[in-house]
PDB file of C-alpha atoms in Angstrom:
ATOM      1  CA  MET A   1      78.936 -48.497  56.196  1.00  0.00           C
ATOM      2  CA  SER A   2      80.996 -49.643  59.206  1.00  0.00           C
ATOM      3  CA  PRO A   3      81.378 -47.061  61.963  1.00  0.00           C
ATOM      4  CA  LYS A   4      84.545 -45.091  61.834  1.00  0.00           C
ATOM      5  CA  THR A   5      86.360 -44.626  65.327  1.00  0.00           C
ATOM      6  CA  GLU A   6      89.328 -42.760  66.324  1.00  0.00           C
ATOM      7  CA  ASP A   7      91.488 -45.633  66.058  1.00  0.00           C
ATOM      8  CA  GLY A   8      89.880 -46.675  62.330  1.00  0.00           C
ATOM      9  CA  LEU A   9      87.237 -48.536  61.008  1.00  0.00           C
ATOM     10  CA  ARG A  10      84.967 -51.162  62.894  1.00  0.00           C
ATOM     11  CA  ILE A  11      84.367 -54.210  60.513  1.00  0.00           C
ATOM     12  CA  GLY A  12      83.231 -57.696  61.811  1.00  0.00           C
ATOM     13  CA  GLY A  13      84.117 -56.933  65.205  1.00  0.00           C
ATOM     14  CA  ARG A  14      87.602 -55.681  64.453  1.00  0.00           C
ATOM     15  CA  THR A  15      89.104 -52.532  64.606  1.00  0.00           C
ATOM     16  CA  VAL A  16      90.954 -51.843  61.404  1.00  0.00           C
ATOM     17  CA  PRO A  17      93.429 -48.861  61.325  1.00  0.00           C
ATOM     18  CA  LEU A  18      93.121 -46.581  58.437  1.00  0.00           C
ATOM     19  CA  SER A  19      96.380 -44.708  58.185  1.00  0.00           C
ATOM     20  CA  HIS A  20      97.040 -41.757  55.592  1.00  0.00           C
ATOM     21  CA  PRO A  21      93.673 -41.699  54.378  1.00  0.00           C
ATOM     22  CA  ASP A  22      94.073 -39.159  51.828  1.00  0.00           C
ATOM     23  CA  LYS A  23      97.170 -40.448  50.438  1.00  0.00           C
ATOM     24  CA  VAL A  24      96.703 -40.488  46.664  1.00  0.00           C
ATOM     25  CA  LEU A  25      97.487 -43.689  44.884  1.00  0.00           C
ATOM     26  CA  PHE A  26      96.182 -43.271  41.521  1.00  0.00           C
ATOM     27  CA  PRO A  27      97.092 -39.561  40.533  1.00  0.00           C
ATOM     28  CA  GLU A  28      95.170 -39.329  37.386  1.00  0.00           C
ATOM     29  CA  ASP A  29      91.968 -39.392  39.199  1.00  0.00           C
ATOM     30  CA  GLY A  30      92.926 -38.530  42.672  1.00  0.00           C
ATOM     31  CA  ILE A  31      91.871 -41.766  44.087  1.00  0.00           C
ATOM     32  CA  THR A  32      93.143 -42.220  47.643  1.00  0.00           C
ATOM     33  CA  LYS A  33      93.986 -44.952  50.003  1.00  0.00           C
ATOM     34  CA  ALA A  34      90.578 -44.479  51.687  1.00  0.00           C
ATOM     35  CA  GLU A  35      88.844 -45.047  48.295  1.00  0.00           C
ATOM     36  CA  LEU A  36      90.900 -48.243  47.790  1.00  0.00           C
ATOM     37  CA  VAL A  37      89.928 -49.317  51.176  1.00  0.00           C
ATOM     38  CA  GLY A  38      86.038 -48.387  50.230  1.00  0.00           C
ATOM     39  CA  HIS A  39      86.351 -50.282  47.284  1.00  0.00           C
ATOM     40  CA  TYR A  40      87.534 -53.486  48.770  1.00  0.00           C
ATOM     41  CA  ARG A  41      84.699 -53.252  51.465  1.00  0.00           C
ATOM     42  CA  ALA A  42      82.032 -52.696  48.932  1.00  0.00           C
ATOM     43  CA  VAL A  43      83.214 -55.887  46.906  1.00  0.00           C
ATOM     44  CA  GLY A  44      84.033 -57.973  49.956  1.00  0.00           C
ATOM     45  CA  ARG A  45      80.980 -60.258  49.799  1.00  0.00           C
ATOM     46  CA  LEU A  46      81.720 -61.059  46.027  1.00  0.00           C
ATOM     47  CA  MET A  47      85.334 -61.228  46.469  1.00  0.00           C
ATOM     48  CA  LEU A  48      85.916 -63.121  49.580  1.00  0.00           C
ATOM     49  CA  PRO A  49      84.632 -66.601  48.375  1.00  0.00           C
ATOM     50  CA  HIS A  50      87.629 -66.416  45.992  1.00  0.00           C
ATOM     51  CA  LEU A  51      89.996 -65.625  48.631  1.00  0.00           C
ATOM     52  CA  ARG A  52      89.121 -67.696  51.795  1.00  0.00           C
ATOM     53  CA  ASP A  53      91.361 -70.491  52.843  1.00  0.00           C
ATOM     54  CA  ARG A  54      94.213 -69.604  50.187  1.00  0.00           C
ATOM     55  CA  PRO A  55      97.550 -68.462  50.747  1.00  0.00           C
ATOM     56  CA  LEU A  56      97.994 -65.018  49.489  1.00  0.00           C
ATOM     57  CA  VAL A  57     100.720 -62.933  47.619  1.00  0.00           C
ATOM     58  CA  MET A  58     100.377 -59.223  48.218  1.00  0.00           C
ATOM     59  CA  GLU A  59     101.343 -56.606  45.773  1.00  0.00           C
ATOM     60  CA  ARG A  60     101.748 -53.662  47.330  1.00  0.00           C
ATOM     61  CA  TYR A  61     102.555 -49.841  46.393  1.00  0.00           C
ATOM     62  CA  PRO A  62     103.148 -47.860  49.310  1.00  0.00           C
ATOM     63  CA  ASP A  63     103.751 -44.524  47.249  1.00  0.00           C
ATOM     64  CA  GLY A  64     100.781 -45.326  44.606  1.00  0.00           C
ATOM     65  CA  TYR A  65     100.665 -47.422  41.583  1.00  0.00           C
ATOM     66  CA  ARG A  66     103.536 -45.187  39.899  1.00  0.00           C
ATOM     67  CA  GLY A  67     106.049 -45.712  42.755  1.00  0.00           C
ATOM     68  CA  LYS A  68     108.047 -48.558  43.925  1.00  0.00           C
ATOM     69  CA  SER A  69     106.345 -51.908  44.417  1.00  0.00           C
ATOM     70  CA  PHE A  70     106.926 -55.302  45.872  1.00  0.00           C
ATOM     71  CA  PHE A  71     105.286 -58.785  45.973  1.00  0.00           C
ATOM     72  CA  GLN A  72     105.255 -60.095  49.308  1.00  0.00           C
ATOM     73  CA  LYS A  73     104.577 -63.632  50.486  1.00  0.00           C
ATOM     74  CA  ASP A  74     105.381 -63.481  54.159  1.00  0.00           C
ATOM     75  CA  VAL A  75     103.543 -61.897  56.815  1.00  0.00           C
ATOM     76  CA  PRO A  76     105.166 -58.845  58.204  1.00  0.00           C
ATOM     77  CA  GLY A  77     105.468 -58.646  61.966  1.00  0.00           C
ATOM     78  CA  HIS A  78     103.298 -55.725  62.393  1.00  0.00           C
ATOM     79  CA  PHE A  79     100.170 -57.747  61.162  1.00  0.00           C
ATOM     80  CA  PRO A  80      97.720 -58.068  63.977  1.00  0.00           C
ATOM     81  CA  ASP A  81      97.221 -61.645  65.240  1.00  0.00           C
ATOM     82  CA  TRP A  82      93.512 -61.964  64.252  1.00  0.00           C
ATOM     83  CA  ILE A  83      94.693 -61.980  60.550  1.00  0.00           C
ATOM     84  CA  HIS A  84      94.882 -65.872  59.489  1.00  0.00           C
ATOM     85  CA  ARG A  85      97.967 -67.346  58.423  1.00  0.00           C
ATOM     86  CA  ARG A  86      99.276 -70.619  56.655  1.00  0.00           C
ATOM     87  CA  GLU A  87     102.934 -71.806  56.917  1.00  0.00           C
ATOM     88  CA  VAL A  88     103.600 -73.316  53.476  1.00  0.00           C
ATOM     89  CA  PRO A  89     106.548 -75.428  52.261  1.00  0.00           C
ATOM     90  CA  LYS A  90     109.093 -73.693  50.168  1.00  0.00           C
ATOM     91  CA  GLU A  91     112.365 -74.714  48.526  1.00  0.00           C
ATOM     92  CA  GLY A  92     114.654 -75.022  51.567  1.00  0.00           C
ATOM     93  CA  GLY A  93     112.197 -74.250  54.352  1.00  0.00           C
ATOM     94  CA  THR A  94     108.823 -72.681  54.837  1.00  0.00           C
ATOM     95  CA  VAL A  95     106.900 -69.383  54.358  1.00  0.00           C
ATOM     96  CA  THR A  96     104.305 -67.905  56.565  1.00  0.00           C
ATOM     97  CA  MET A  97     101.550 -66.201  54.225  1.00  0.00           C
ATOM     98  CA  ALA A  98      98.342 -64.418  54.825  1.00  0.00           C
ATOM     99  CA  VAL A  99      95.196 -65.705  54.327  1.00  0.00           C
ATOM    100  CA  CYS A 100      92.028 -63.337  53.779  1.00  0.00           C
ATOM    101  CA  ASP A 101      89.254 -65.040  55.369  1.00  0.00           C
ATOM    102  CA  ASP A 102      87.089 -61.769  56.083  1.00  0.00           C
ATOM    103  CA  ALA A 103      86.249 -58.128  55.428  1.00  0.00           C
ATOM    104  CA  ALA A 104      88.340 -56.894  58.127  1.00  0.00           C
ATOM    105  CA  THR A 105      91.432 -58.416  56.696  1.00  0.00           C
ATOM    106  CA  LEU A 106      90.632 -57.401  53.201  1.00  0.00           C
ATOM    107  CA  ALA A 107      90.390 -53.756  54.645  1.00  0.00           C
ATOM    108  CA  TYR A 108      93.387 -54.121  56.660  1.00  0.00           C
ATOM    109  CA  LEU A 109      95.320 -55.199  53.419  1.00  0.00           C
ATOM    110  CA  ALA A 110      94.063 -52.303  51.437  1.00  0.00           C
ATOM    111  CA  ASN A 111      95.263 -49.898  54.041  1.00  0.00           C
ATOM    112  CA  GLN A 112      98.725 -51.462  53.677  1.00  0.00           C
ATOM    113  CA  ALA A 113      98.463 -50.366  50.098  1.00  0.00           C
ATOM    114  CA  CYS A 114      98.032 -53.737  48.722  1.00  0.00           C
ATOM    115  CA  LEU A 115      96.562 -52.873  45.532  1.00  0.00           C
ATOM    116  CA  THR A 116      96.311 -56.415  43.995  1.00  0.00           C
ATOM    117  CA  LEU A 117      95.755 -59.717  45.556  1.00  0.00           C
ATOM    118  CA  HIS A 118      97.065 -62.684  44.208  1.00  0.00           C
ATOM    119  CA  PRO A 119      95.630 -66.032  45.896  1.00  0.00           C
ATOM    120  CA  TRP A 120      96.818 -69.564  45.136  1.00  0.00           C
ATOM    121  CA  LEU A 121      94.995 -71.682  42.977  1.00  0.00           C
ATOM    122  CA  SER A 122      94.790 -74.436  45.710  1.00  0.00           C
ATOM    123  CA  ARG A 123      93.173 -74.289  49.473  1.00  0.00           C
ATOM    124  CA  ALA A 124      95.319 -74.295  52.440  1.00  0.00           C
ATOM    125  CA  ASP A 125      94.079 -77.702  53.707  1.00  0.00           C
ATOM    126  CA  ARG A 126      95.017 -79.610  50.335  1.00  0.00           C
ATOM    127  CA  LEU A 127      97.782 -77.390  49.004  1.00  0.00           C
ATOM    128  CA  GLY A 128      98.879 -79.739  46.181  1.00  0.00           C
ATOM    129  CA  CYS A 129      95.470 -80.151  44.810  1.00  0.00           C
ATOM    130  CA  PRO A 130      94.010 -76.969  42.808  1.00  0.00           C
ATOM    131  CA  ASP A 131      90.246 -76.275  42.626  1.00  0.00           C
ATOM    132  CA  ARG A 132      90.793 -74.268  39.553  1.00  0.00           C
ATOM    133  CA  ILE A 133      92.389 -74.108  36.326  1.00  0.00           C
ATOM    134  CA  VAL A 134      93.187 -70.780  34.804  1.00  0.00           C
ATOM    135  CA  PHE A 135      93.970 -69.933  31.037  1.00  0.00           C
ATOM    136  CA  ASP A 136      95.540 -66.464  30.394  1.00  0.00           C
ATOM    137  CA  LEU A 137      94.493 -64.721  27.410  1.00  0.00           C
ATOM    138  CA  ASP A 138      96.603 -61.681  26.450  1.00  0.00           C
ATOM    139  CA  PRO A 139      96.282 -59.903  22.938  1.00  0.00           C
ATOM    140  CA  PRO A 140      99.578 -60.420  20.961  1.00  0.00           C
ATOM    141  CA  ALA A 141      99.657 -56.752  19.660  1.00  0.00           C
ATOM    142  CA  GLY A 142      96.765 -54.645  21.440  1.00  0.00           C
ATOM    143  CA  ASP A 143      94.209 -56.560  19.228  1.00  0.00           C
ATOM    144  CA  PHE A 144      91.448 -57.358  21.716  1.00  0.00           C
ATOM    145  CA  GLY A 145      89.238 -58.937  19.037  1.00  0.00           C
ATOM    146  CA  ILE A 146      91.298 -62.062  18.871  1.00  0.00           C
ATOM    147  CA  VAL A 147      91.190 -62.398  22.569  1.00  0.00           C
ATOM    148  CA  ARG A 148      87.448 -62.258  22.609  1.00  0.00           C
ATOM    149  CA  ARG A 149      87.387 -64.807  19.733  1.00  0.00           C
ATOM    150  CA  SER A 150      89.821 -67.041  21.632  1.00  0.00           C
ATOM    151  CA  ALA A 151      88.000 -66.787  24.749  1.00  0.00           C
ATOM    152  CA  ARG A 152      84.771 -68.052  22.882  1.00  0.00           C
ATOM    153  CA  ARG A 153      86.755 -70.840  21.230  1.00  0.00           C
ATOM    154  CA  LEU A 154      88.262 -72.028  24.342  1.00  0.00           C
ATOM    155  CA  ALA A 155      84.980 -71.984  26.245  1.00  0.00           C
ATOM    156  CA  ASP A 156      83.272 -74.169  23.622  1.00  0.00           C
ATOM    157  CA  LEU A 157      86.123 -76.539  23.750  1.00  0.00           C
ATOM    158  CA  LEU A 158      85.898 -76.898  27.432  1.00  0.00           C
ATOM    159  CA  THR A 159      82.261 -77.140  27.276  1.00  0.00           C
ATOM    160  CA  GLU A 160      82.650 -80.069  24.616  1.00  0.00           C
ATOM    161  CA  LEU A 161      84.639 -81.669  27.304  1.00  0.00           C
ATOM    162  CA  GLY A 162      81.918 -81.454  29.976  1.00  0.00           C
ATOM    163  CA  LEU A 163      83.306 -78.382  32.074  1.00  0.00           C
ATOM    164  CA  ARG A 164      81.670 -75.226  33.154  1.00  0.00           C
ATOM    165  CA  PRO A 165      84.282 -72.275  32.413  1.00  0.00           C
ATOM    166  CA  ALA A 166      83.697 -68.792  33.459  1.00  0.00           C
ATOM    167  CA  VAL A 167      85.544 -65.693  32.361  1.00  0.00           C
ATOM    168  CA  MET A 168      86.657 -62.377  33.694  1.00  0.00           C
ATOM    169  CA  THR A 169      88.545 -59.416  32.730  1.00  0.00           C
ATOM    170  CA  THR A 170      91.963 -59.239  34.293  1.00  0.00           C
ATOM    171  CA  GLY A 171      92.125 -55.365  34.428  1.00  0.00           C
ATOM    172  CA  SER A 172      95.296 -55.634  33.057  1.00  0.00           C
ATOM    173  CA  ARG A 173      95.803 -56.773  29.465  1.00  0.00           C
ATOM    174  CA  GLY A 174      93.361 -59.608  28.725  1.00  0.00           C
ATOM    175  CA  LEU A 175      91.024 -62.239  29.918  1.00  0.00           C
ATOM    176  CA  HIS A 176      91.051 -65.177  32.399  1.00  0.00           C
ATOM    177  CA  LEU A 177      89.021 -68.110  31.818  1.00  0.00           C
ATOM    178  CA  LEU A 178      88.494 -70.335  34.804  1.00  0.00           C
ATOM    179  CA  VAL A 179      87.618 -74.060  35.289  1.00  0.00           C
ATOM    180  CA  LEU A 180      86.591 -75.102  38.966  1.00  0.00           C
ATOM    181  CA  LEU A 181      87.859 -78.430  40.057  1.00  0.00           C
ATOM    182  CA  ASP A 182      86.454 -80.897  42.876  1.00  0.00           C
ATOM    183  CA  ARG A 183      90.241 -81.138  44.374  1.00  0.00           C
ATOM    184  CA  ARG A 184      90.761 -84.634  43.525  1.00  0.00           C
ATOM    185  CA  THR A 185      93.484 -83.597  40.812  1.00  0.00           C
ATOM    186  CA  ASP A 186      97.156 -82.832  41.643  1.00  0.00           C
ATOM    187  CA  PHE A 187      98.827 -79.743  40.006  1.00  0.00           C
ATOM    188  CA  ASP A 188     100.698 -81.970  37.522  1.00  0.00           C
ATOM    189  CA  THR A 189      97.744 -83.603  36.229  1.00  0.00           C
ATOM    190  CA  ALA A 190      95.831 -80.334  36.060  1.00  0.00           C
ATOM    191  CA  ARG A 191      98.537 -78.584  34.262  1.00  0.00           C
ATOM    192  CA  ALA A 192      98.990 -81.371  31.934  1.00  0.00           C
ATOM    193  CA  PHE A 193      95.453 -81.088  31.199  1.00  0.00           C
ATOM    194  CA  ALA A 194      95.458 -77.424  30.531  1.00  0.00           C
ATOM    195  CA  ARG A 195      98.433 -77.847  28.102  1.00  0.00           C
ATOM    196  CA  ASP A 196      96.615 -80.512  26.255  1.00  0.00           C
ATOM    197  CA  VAL A 197      93.687 -78.440  25.921  1.00  0.00           C
ATOM    198  CA  ALA A 198      95.798 -75.394  24.618  1.00  0.00           C
ATOM    199  CA  GLY A 199      97.479 -77.769  22.219  1.00  0.00           C
ATOM    200  CA  LEU A 200      94.434 -78.962  20.609  1.00  0.00           C
ATOM    201  CA  LEU A 201      92.697 -75.487  20.367  1.00  0.00           C
ATOM    202  CA  ALA A 202      96.046 -74.207  18.772  1.00  0.00           C
ATOM    203  CA  ALA A 203      96.080 -77.246  16.333  1.00  0.00           C
ATOM    204  CA  ARG A 204      92.542 -76.228  15.376  1.00  0.00           C
ATOM    205  CA  HIS A 205      93.195 -72.623  14.881  1.00  0.00           C
ATOM    206  CA  PRO A 206      96.677 -72.482  13.698  1.00  0.00           C
ATOM    207  CA  ASP A 207      96.691 -69.129  12.221  1.00  0.00           C
ATOM    208  CA  GLU A 208      95.638 -67.214  15.172  1.00  0.00           C
ATOM    209  CA  LEU A 209      96.646 -69.453  18.157  1.00  0.00           C
ATOM    210  CA  THR A 210      99.812 -70.750  19.410  1.00  0.00           C
ATOM    211  CA  THR A 211     101.315 -72.847  22.567  1.00  0.00           C
ATOM    212  CA  ALA A 212     104.906 -71.243  21.829  1.00  0.00           C
ATOM    213  CA  VAL A 213     106.335 -70.011  25.052  1.00  0.00           C
ATOM    214  CA  ARG A 214     109.107 -68.061  23.304  1.00  0.00           C
ATOM    215  CA  LYS A 215     107.754 -64.763  21.733  1.00  0.00           C
ATOM    216  CA  ASP A 216     109.513 -64.829  18.725  1.00  0.00           C
ATOM    217  CA  LYS A 217     107.923 -68.199  17.914  1.00  0.00           C
ATOM    218  CA  ARG A 218     104.479 -66.782  18.163  1.00  0.00           C
ATOM    219  CA  ARG A 219     104.609 -64.546  14.751  1.00  0.00           C
ATOM    220  CA  GLY A 220     101.735 -62.428  15.827  1.00  0.00           C
ATOM    221  CA  ARG A 221      99.386 -65.428  16.999  1.00  0.00           C
ATOM    222  CA  LEU A 222      97.690 -65.306  20.630  1.00  0.00           C
ATOM    223  CA  TYR A 223      99.511 -67.339  23.080  1.00  0.00           C
ATOM    224  CA  LEU A 224      97.444 -69.579  25.348  1.00  0.00           C
ATOM    225  CA  ASP A 225      99.042 -69.299  28.429  1.00  0.00           C
ATOM    226  CA  ILE A 226      98.827 -72.165  31.072  1.00  0.00           C
ATOM    227  CA  GLN A 227     101.628 -71.413  32.843  1.00  0.00           C
ATOM    228  CA  ARG A 228      99.701 -70.152  36.221  1.00  0.00           C
ATOM    229  CA  ASN A 229      98.735 -73.819  36.967  1.00  0.00           C
ATOM    230  CA  ALA A 230     101.499 -75.293  39.036  1.00  0.00           C
ATOM    231  CA  TYR A 231     102.216 -75.424  42.886  1.00  0.00           C
ATOM    232  CA  ALA A 232     102.795 -72.068  44.634  1.00  0.00           C
ATOM    233  CA  GLN A 233     101.591 -70.085  41.432  1.00  0.00           C
ATOM    234  CA  THR A 234      98.892 -67.525  41.712  1.00  0.00           C
ATOM    235  CA  SER A 235      96.195 -65.771  39.759  1.00  0.00           C
ATOM    236  CA  VAL A 236      94.673 -62.177  40.324  1.00  0.00           C
ATOM    237  CA  ALA A 237      91.535 -62.482  42.349  1.00  0.00           C
ATOM    238  CA  PRO A 238      88.221 -61.184  40.929  1.00  0.00           C
ATOM    239  CA  TYR A 239      87.368 -57.676  41.879  1.00  0.00           C
ATOM    240  CA  ALA A 240      90.911 -57.049  42.420  1.00  0.00           C
ATOM    241  CA  VAL A 241      92.773 -53.475  41.566  1.00  0.00           C
ATOM    242  CA  ARG A 242      95.344 -53.293  39.109  1.00  0.00           C
ATOM    243  CA  ALA A 243      98.327 -50.972  39.166  1.00  0.00           C
ATOM    244  CA  ARG A 244      97.287 -49.236  35.813  1.00  0.00           C
ATOM    245  CA  PRO A 245      96.075 -45.676  35.405  1.00  0.00           C
ATOM    246  CA  HIS A 246      92.530 -45.085  36.689  1.00  0.00           C
ATOM    247  CA  ALA A 247      92.582 -48.117  39.103  1.00  0.00           C
ATOM    248  CA  PRO A 248      91.070 -50.759  36.685  1.00  0.00           C
ATOM    249  CA  VAL A 249      89.394 -53.872  38.391  1.00  0.00           C
ATOM    250  CA  ALA A 250      89.725 -57.405  37.383  1.00  0.00           C
ATOM    251  CA  THR A 251      85.986 -58.163  36.727  1.00  0.00           C
ATOM    252  CA  PRO A 252      83.825 -61.324  36.159  1.00  0.00           C
ATOM    253  CA  ILE A 253      81.547 -61.074  33.307  1.00  0.00           C
ATOM    254  CA  GLY A 254      78.929 -63.083  31.662  1.00  0.00           C
ATOM    255  CA  TRP A 255      79.374 -65.045  28.480  1.00  0.00           C
ATOM    256  CA  ASP A 256      76.908 -62.978  26.478  1.00  0.00           C
ATOM    257  CA  GLU A 257      79.172 -59.851  27.359  1.00  0.00           C
ATOM    258  CA  LEU A 258      82.044 -61.403  25.445  1.00  0.00           C
ATOM    259  CA  ASP A 259      80.380 -60.350  22.185  1.00  0.00           C
ATOM    260  CA  ASP A 260      80.221 -56.775  23.164  1.00  0.00           C
ATOM    261  CA  PRO A 261      82.508 -54.843  20.754  1.00  0.00           C
ATOM    262  CA  ASP A 262      83.287 -52.551  23.596  1.00  0.00           C
ATOM    263  CA  LEU A 263      84.618 -54.796  26.017  1.00  0.00           C
ATOM    264  CA  HIS A 264      88.076 -54.548  26.933  1.00  0.00           C
ATOM    265  CA  PRO A 265      90.282 -55.462  29.969  1.00  0.00           C
ATOM    266  CA  GLN A 266      90.274 -52.412  31.682  1.00  0.00           C
ATOM    267  CA  ARG A 267      86.843 -51.457  31.058  1.00  0.00           C
ATOM    268  CA  TRP A 268      85.728 -51.340  34.815  1.00  0.00           C
ATOM    269  CA  THR A 269      87.451 -49.401  37.449  1.00  0.00           C
ATOM    270  CA  VAL A 270      87.105 -48.421  41.195  1.00  0.00           C
ATOM    271  CA  ARG A 271      84.800 -45.636  40.387  1.00  0.00           C
ATOM    272  CA  THR A 272      82.496 -47.291  37.406  1.00  0.00           C
ATOM    273  CA  LEU A 273      82.461 -50.561  38.963  1.00  0.00           C
ATOM    274  CA  PRO A 274      79.656 -49.610  41.500  1.00  0.00           C
ATOM    275  CA  ASP A 275      77.585 -48.699  38.688  1.00  0.00           C
ATOM    276  CA  ARG A 276      77.979 -52.276  36.998  1.00  0.00           C
ATOM    277  CA  LEU A 277      77.279 -54.067  40.260  1.00  0.00           C
ATOM    278  CA  ALA A 278      73.913 -52.067  40.690  1.00  0.00           C
ATOM    279  CA  GLY A 279      72.891 -53.640  37.590  1.00  0.00           C
ATOM    280  CA  HIS A 280      74.556 -57.011  37.375  1.00  0.00           C
ATOM    281  CA  SER A 281      74.884 -58.096  40.926  1.00  0.00           C
ATOM    282  CA  ASP A 282      76.865 -61.328  40.863  1.00  0.00           C
ATOM    283  CA  VAL A 283      77.546 -62.867  37.356  1.00  0.00           C
ATOM    284  CA  TRP A 284      79.382 -65.631  38.821  1.00  0.00           C
ATOM    285  CA  LYS A 285      76.525 -66.600  41.130  1.00  0.00           C
ATOM    286  CA  GLY A 286      76.269 -70.241  41.383  1.00  0.00           C
ATOM    287  CA  LEU A 287      79.727 -70.861  40.219  1.00  0.00           C
ATOM    288  CA  GLY A 288      80.745 -73.321  42.959  1.00  0.00           C
ATOM    289  CA  ARG A 289      77.996 -75.783  41.617  1.00  0.00           C
ATOM    290  CA  CYS A 290      80.285 -75.869  38.318  1.00  0.00           C
ATOM    291  CA  ARG A 291      83.048 -77.634  40.174  1.00  0.00           C
ATOM    292  CA  ARG A 292      84.025 -80.950  38.240  1.00  0.00           C
ATOM    293  CA  SER A 293      86.277 -83.874  38.154  1.00  0.00           C
ATOM    294  CA  LEU A 294      88.907 -83.810  35.129  1.00  0.00           C
ATOM    295  CA  ARG A 295      88.453 -87.860  34.612  1.00  0.00           C
ATOM    296  CA  THR A 296      85.523 -87.501  32.111  1.00  0.00           C
ATOM    297  CA  ALA A 297      87.156 -84.367  30.405  1.00  0.00           C
ATOM    298  CA  GLN A 298      90.258 -86.248  30.229  1.00  0.00           C
ATOM    299  CA  ARG A 299      88.668 -88.968  28.207  1.00  0.00           C
ATOM    300  CA  ARG A 300      86.778 -86.689  25.980  1.00  0.00           C
ATOM    301  CA  LEU A 301      90.048 -84.741  25.223  1.00  0.00           C
ATOM    302  CA  ALA A 302      91.970 -87.934  24.341  1.00  0.00           C
ATOM    303  CA  ALA A 303      89.473 -88.980  22.055  1.00  0.00           C
ATOM    304  CA  LEU A 304      89.174 -85.590  20.173  1.00  0.00           C
ATOM    305  CA  ALA A 305      93.117 -85.669  20.022  1.00  0.00           C
ATOM    306  CA  GLY A 306      92.636 -89.241  18.489  1.00  0.00           C
ATOM    307  CA  GLU A 307      90.198 -88.068  15.906  1.00  0.00           C
ATOM    308  CA  GLY A 308      92.592 -85.043  14.939  1.00  0.00           C
ATOM    309  CA  THR A 309      95.283 -87.548  14.356  1.00  0.00           C
ATOM    310  CA  ALA A 310      93.352 -90.178  12.754  1.00  0.00           C
TER     311      ALA A 310
END
């Protein structure tokens, strides 16, 4: 535990203010702002590698998750100077965004009632080249079984292409599959690849999967959502808290856990995650070694698509 002072918490040589620590953010369980800060302090070692060097969109709930909320891209004027910033281009100008590089910043954002952190898919020194592709799998009608099956099928296809996917619950409705890249691919190329992967998988399983963006075209099938893979888009960070009852947490899982019939996207919460981490530690340990170039995967995908049309 970091020492507490009259002015706040001492974390990494910084003093982080803790204002209104008893404010209840999740009334069903009485989860307070102090508990939210405690969660982010506890998961910082695991979470920060997925936040460092990335522009960050903050999802803030000053009056708790049931109250009014807003997504904030720009850094407010009252943020301390020691929080890192990155000026990024936008249509008609630029925006200065926060970058969460350390435990003190993570705690500070939690004290600002930032429940959920949404980092970019690229790093600040190469904004146009993502280092990950994200596939978002949500159930079409509350059937999480189809999400589990689809995640397994997608993982098998990505592995067939020579990639090393990882999976996590989103804490909301479904699962995210991630593929780590070597940052030599621009967003248009990565998005086109993700679209082609989704198209091939949907063609293999047309009764359960679809790439139709319009809901009225899906007819109860699971939508293989690749829309996050574009410049300035974000994805929920691993171990981020979601604005839903009981404070569910986006949680990395191992592939063996995908077969657990009790798995669901909100399985772990701020209060139950500590027990999981005590038993599982970091299921994504070594994930950084799974970065791949898309070149080989693109060739293999083209060959598979050709076989399907032959």
